[in-house]
Amino acid sequence: MKKLMNSPDTLLTESLRGFSAAHSGLVTVRLDPMFVTRADAPRKGKVALVSGGGSGHEPMHAGFVGMGMLDAACPGQVFTSPTPDQIVAAIEAVDGGAGVLLIVKNYAGDVMNFEMAAEIAEGAVETVLTNDDVAVEASTHSQGRRGVAATVIVEKIVGAAAERGDDLAALKALGEAVNAGSGTMGVALTSCTVPAVGRPTFDLAEDEMEMGIGIHGEPGRRRVAMMTADAIAKEIVGAVVEDVKLAKGEEVLLLVNGMGGTPLLELYGLYDAALRTCGDHGVAVARSLVGNYCTSLDMAGASITLTRLDGEKAALWDAPVHTAAMRW
Amino acid sequence: MKKLMNSPDTLLTESLRGFSAAHSGLVTVRLDPMFVTRADAPRKGKVALVSGGGSGHEPMHAGFVGMGMLDAACPGQVFTSPTPDQIVAAIEAVDGGAGVLLIVKNYAGDVMNFEMAAEIAEGAVETVLTNDDVAVEASTHSQGRRGVAATVIVEKIVGAAAERGDDLAALKALGEAVNAGSGTMGVALTSCTVPAVGRPTFDLAEDEMEMGIGIHGEPGRRRVAMMTADAIAKEIVGAVVEDVKLAKGEEVLLLVNGMGGTPLLELYGLYDAALRTCGDHGVAVARSLVGNYCTSLDMAGASITLTRLDGEKAALWDAPVHTAAMRW
Amino acid sequence: MTTEPSEVASGDALVTALIGAVHDTILAHRDELCDLDRAIGDADHGHNMARGFEAVAAASDEIAALPFGKALQKIGTTLVMKVGGASGPLYGSALMAAGKAGEDAPTSLVEVVARLEAAVDAVKQRGKSDVGAKTMLDVLVPVTEALKAGPADPLATARGTAAEALEATRPMVATKGRAAFLGERSAGHLDPGARSSELIIDAVCDVVEGR
Amino acid sequence: MTTEPSEVASGDALVTALIGAVHDTILAHRDELCDLDRAIGDADHGHNMARGFEAVAAASDEIAALPFGKALQKIGTTLVMKVGGASGPLYGSALMAAGKAGEDAPTSLVEVVARLEAAVDAVKQRGKSDVGAKTMLDVLVPVTEALKAGPADPLATARGTAAEALEATRPMVATKGRAAFLGERSAGHLDPGARSSELIIDAVCDVVEGR
Ligand SMILES: Nc1ncnc2c1ncn2[C@@H]1O[C@H](COP(=O)(O)OP(=O)(O)O)[C@@H](O)[C@H]1O
Ligand SMILES: Nc1ncnc2c1ncn2[C@@H]1O[C@H](COP(=O)(O)OP(=O)(O)O)[C@@H](O)[C@H]1O
Ligand SMILES: [Mg+2]
Ligand SMILES: [Mg+2]
Ligand SMILES: [Mg+2]
Ligand SMILES: [Mg+2]
């Protein structure tokens, strides 16, 4: 394993220190316990949005802290959910008196740690669970589905609504609606390598890929021979359209998300394929996002997310945002 | 080789088509000959900035087309400079009557193709050559040095000056000053793989890295055993400070640029190391940029750039920019 | 029970010994736990447990100075705060609940079982899960039940039941935790949390036996 | 010269044959040219040349309908517009200059040499380079000079000189083109552009010989 780092033990702290310095006017970074807040937190009277999860998915979540998106993010160790003390400290740092909404990806560890934090924290705390990964069928596994790239979209849209002053209940309902209207599936061309582990999480032959990969390198639907961008887009978009029950003529946001090791040249090519496939399904792509947003360390691969939009959600998507990784 | 694509022959066109669709309000993409312009080109009375080069360095250059930066970009085949017809067509499409400034990285192919285009094009055309790579000593090789990541900084600062109305001669002088005040060196942990070639450009053992790598996978200063982030930052920042003759107390912009296959977690860690090393040299980091800006396909690795700033250059850096890959 | 816990060591000596033994076995099996987790999870279970028990071991003196029940609670909160992931809240909640079941170190098997039952309940509640989901519960529950039956040799029973129960997780299809996302593909592998539970039970038995 | 160009074929037949032969040899050596470029450049020289000569071959009929000089110019502009990289402007400028040196196909070695000299000058000017920099000029210049001396067997001389000159690029340290960035590390490898020049010269000789 080769990584740009001093050691697996110090990587996360050093990376957060670098993040803090590079975005000093925008965010405040605390290292013990670890959390990142907006520089202007707490915002009085505004519902605070707190997210977090294992590290290794950068820019998610710390890169989304700022005006119009998250008030705080709690980075756990690589691929390990943060602990309740981090989450409680973050909640306390950003609570502006209007309540706190936790945005949590549906993994046992994240769910339990955020739950413990919510039990400890004072004040009104609600949670939105994201579970947009359509690769794993919800019905057969009682853990439910994984939360992946649509988390970014939930954070953006709910963040904009929080900024305009929506209350806690409305934000929770909005977050759940955006999540329910979203579906994602990913594909890996190579495994990620966890720094502390030092070797790839799984092995893929030179002509193989994993369809339905999770963002921690968890296996997906099946291991298959390498497919073309068109075939990948066709399978993923087809699965999402079916799962989210997108009807002809409906408008969506199309996110082509890189896993960390795949260059933009390929991501835009995949976007082109996904866009054509959306056209085949009669789905209208009204908004787009292409890039590395919800990554899996150095994994080569990508995911495709479709989120159902209506006029309000589109407007909230378009609303100004000023974070390290998303700004307009 | 595994890539998200349909075929090496169609990748570039499909990627540009995707780029065009994903940023339709912002840019106009022409496919024959290939070039990308601001949607609002030509801007009357404004000097037009045109850049370009081989593809595979995304988001450079098409990702920097828009308000406050480039008026046009000409993508060549992967790692192959664009041809004069593309450049001439781009010049004609964006010329607003105040002249055109070409920003060209110092590679024989780029220099010659842009030169031929400048000879053919009508109107006032000037060129700024970037050659910030300090890995290769200028004195011993008459080709001069390679232009790498500082090109992004030249495009941003000169782009802002063009937007405020500076004339062609002033912009050329400014671009040359920014370039002269910049130094970059890169390091590769893995080779890139050119889609049409299908196998890595060079081989690196599991414990080796290439210090001083070029953005096309050209070998650099030497092949060495894997180094820590601190040691890498120390060597690169030291070489740049010496080359650019940065004095104690001078202000710089510090860019930690990913090569395409290295995740943000590591880039921010390297930024932290580079920042500390700048401190050791008494150099003050006044502005920062961390991310994938001048990449080399799927190469794992990074480069570090220092650019000397003064009040005016810092203000131009801060000036609004609205492109696909850089926006504030 | 051949040896009652209180006969081996009492108060802080017992706690110190327990922390030391569990810490040792977790470190010794760190890579194995990661490998098990690599097969059906995210390859970090060994690191998570090691991070937690290193923090516990670092605070060993402070913890051992507490009454037994409070010591277990402190170990629990330390795990909750240091481990993260799924195993942190689960082992943490288990130990916090076991600690709350009484101030003094158990002096009988019945008291041991009471603490185990409190721990198991906490895991079930926190994890919204039960036996058969291919988790640590598939070791913790059978061991608790076997001890509840009042076996002649509780230590041998605990060890034997844990080993069998661990092996029984192999064919299971996970329905909780990260392995659940694998569906049928989770069968054929031991559950990492079941293995760490078995290791901890073994280490506790070692201490009780005075090894 | 055993066979004068005009004796083999004149007008469009010669041009068609030249385009076909060069196109064939470039495609046949595409991977080799990329490999040479991988060692000291960016691994694309074979693809660049192939892209260029495929465009030339696709326009073969149209080009062959032009007077010889105009045909060479058209090949040159096609290369400039299709190849990109360093070799595009260089080979393109070379052929444009060679084409401008006269309307009709050369009927003597002197006329061939005049075109070659024009081509070499164009490369030098466009590339701001000269012999010794480890480039295509290290093949083109020696061949031009050898032919200028009026050898008894021009074809054999051209082939032999090109092969030797190519080999002579191996120990050179590049000072122009992408390989220059390698400094001393560029020594020990053939220059890809020198190899493509040698291939083209060979192919042209084949056509002239009527093979
Ligand atoms: N809902 C649950 N109930 C009980 N045990 C669980 C549950 N979810 C996970 N586990 C246990 O936790 C173990 C994984 O722990 P660990 O790898 O440390 O956390 P993570 O899955 O977050 O990476 C699993 O092997 C399983 O035994
Ligand atoms: N300045 C120059 N003068 C003459 N020939 C050059 C010069 N620069 C490059 N070359 C030739 O071009 C060849 C490389 O062509 P190619 O690989 O197609 O372009 P690029 O270097 O842009 O990738 C080199 O091998 C060399 O022979
Ligand atoms: Mg984990
Ligand atoms: Mg090239
Ligand atoms: Mg795990
Ligand atoms: Mg080349």
PDB file of N, CA and C in Angstrom, chain C residues 3 8 11 30 38 45 55 67 90 92 94 109 124 135 142 165-166 175:
ATOM      1  N   THR C   3     -13.905 -22.527  40.600  1.00  0.00           N
ATOM      2  CA  THR C   3     -13.386 -21.425  41.407  1.00  0.00           C
ATOM      3  C   THR C   3     -14.365 -20.261  41.319  1.00  0.00           C
ATOM      4  N   VAL C   8     -10.588 -15.913  43.420  1.00  0.00           N
ATOM      5  CA  VAL C   8      -9.373 -15.666  42.621  1.00  0.00           C
ATOM      6  C   VAL C   8      -8.730 -14.339  43.019  1.00  0.00           C
ATOM      7  N   GLY C  11     -12.077  -7.157  44.118  1.00  0.00           N
ATOM      8  CA  GLY C  11     -11.954  -5.719  43.913  1.00  0.00           C
ATOM      9  C   GLY C  11     -11.021  -5.391  42.760  1.00  0.00           C
ATOM     10  N   ARG C  30      -6.020  -9.152  16.710  1.00  0.00           N
ATOM     11  CA  ARG C  30      -6.408  -7.957  15.963  1.00  0.00           C
ATOM     12  C   ARG C  30      -6.522  -8.220  14.455  1.00  0.00           C
ATOM     13  N   ARG C  38     -13.107  -8.305   6.949  1.00  0.00           N
ATOM     14  CA  ARG C  38     -12.877  -8.024   5.530  1.00  0.00           C
ATOM     15  C   ARG C  38     -13.790  -8.892   4.672  1.00  0.00           C
ATOM     16  N   HIS C  45     -12.875  -4.500  12.331  1.00  0.00           N
ATOM     17  CA  HIS C  45     -13.317  -4.914  13.666  1.00  0.00           C
ATOM     18  C   HIS C  45     -12.138  -5.066  14.643  1.00  0.00           C
ATOM     19  N   ALA C  55      -7.610   2.011  25.080  1.00  0.00           N
ATOM     20  CA  ALA C  55      -8.053   3.119  25.945  1.00  0.00           C
ATOM     21  C   ALA C  55      -8.434   2.603  27.330  1.00  0.00           C
ATOM     22  N   PRO C  67     -15.541   0.720  42.476  1.00  0.00           N
ATOM     23  CA  PRO C  67     -16.269  -0.496  42.822  1.00  0.00           C
ATOM     24  C   PRO C  67     -16.530  -1.300  41.548  1.00  0.00           C
ATOM     25  N   LEU C  90     -22.391  -1.334  21.033  1.00  0.00           N
ATOM     26  CA  LEU C  90     -22.922  -2.629  21.477  1.00  0.00           C
ATOM     27  C   LEU C  90     -22.150  -3.151  22.685  1.00  0.00           C
ATOM     28  N   GLY C  92     -20.173  -1.463  24.460  1.00  0.00           N
ATOM     29  CA  GLY C  92     -20.260  -0.418  25.472  1.00  0.00           C
ATOM     30  C   GLY C  92     -21.563  -0.513  26.260  1.00  0.00           C
ATOM     31  N   ALA C  94     -23.432  -3.074  26.551  1.00  0.00           N
ATOM     32  CA  ALA C  94     -23.426  -4.346  27.278  1.00  0.00           C
ATOM     33  C   ALA C  94     -22.731  -4.167  28.623  1.00  0.00           C
ATOM     34  N   LEU C 109     -22.479 -17.859  40.631  1.00  0.00           N
ATOM     35  CA  LEU C 109     -22.800 -18.012  39.210  1.00  0.00           C
ATOM     36  C   LEU C 109     -24.090 -17.267  38.871  1.00  0.00           C
ATOM     37  N   LYS C 124     -29.310  -6.397  22.570  1.00  0.00           N
ATOM     38  CA  LYS C 124     -30.516  -6.603  21.747  1.00  0.00           C
ATOM     39  C   LYS C 124     -31.244  -5.284  21.494  1.00  0.00           C
ATOM     40  N   THR C 135     -24.601 -12.282  14.535  1.00  0.00           N
ATOM     41  CA  THR C 135     -23.885 -11.214  15.243  1.00  0.00           C
ATOM     42  C   THR C 135     -23.290 -11.782  16.528  1.00  0.00           C
ATOM     43  N   PRO C 142     -26.266 -17.831  23.688  1.00  0.00           N
ATOM     44  CA  PRO C 142     -26.103 -19.246  24.067  1.00  0.00           C
ATOM     45  C   PRO C 142     -25.251 -19.426  25.322  1.00  0.00           C
ATOM     46  N   ALA C 165     -20.928 -22.026  19.463  1.00  0.00           N
ATOM     47  CA  ALA C 165     -21.830 -20.976  18.996  1.00  0.00           C
ATOM     48  C   ALA C 165     -21.147 -20.120  17.929  1.00  0.00           C
ATOM     49  N   LEU C 166     -19.861 -19.875  18.142  1.00  0.00           N
ATOM     50  CA  LEU C 166     -19.108 -19.125  17.133  1.00  0.00           C
ATOM     51  C   LEU C 166     -19.159 -19.865  15.801  1.00  0.00           C
ATOM     52  N   THR C 175     -28.580 -10.805   8.944  1.00  0.00           N
ATOM     53  CA  THR C 175     -29.704  -9.887   8.723  1.00  0.00           C
ATOM     54  C   THR C 175     -29.532  -8.593   9.517  1.00  0.00           C
TER      55      THR C 175
END
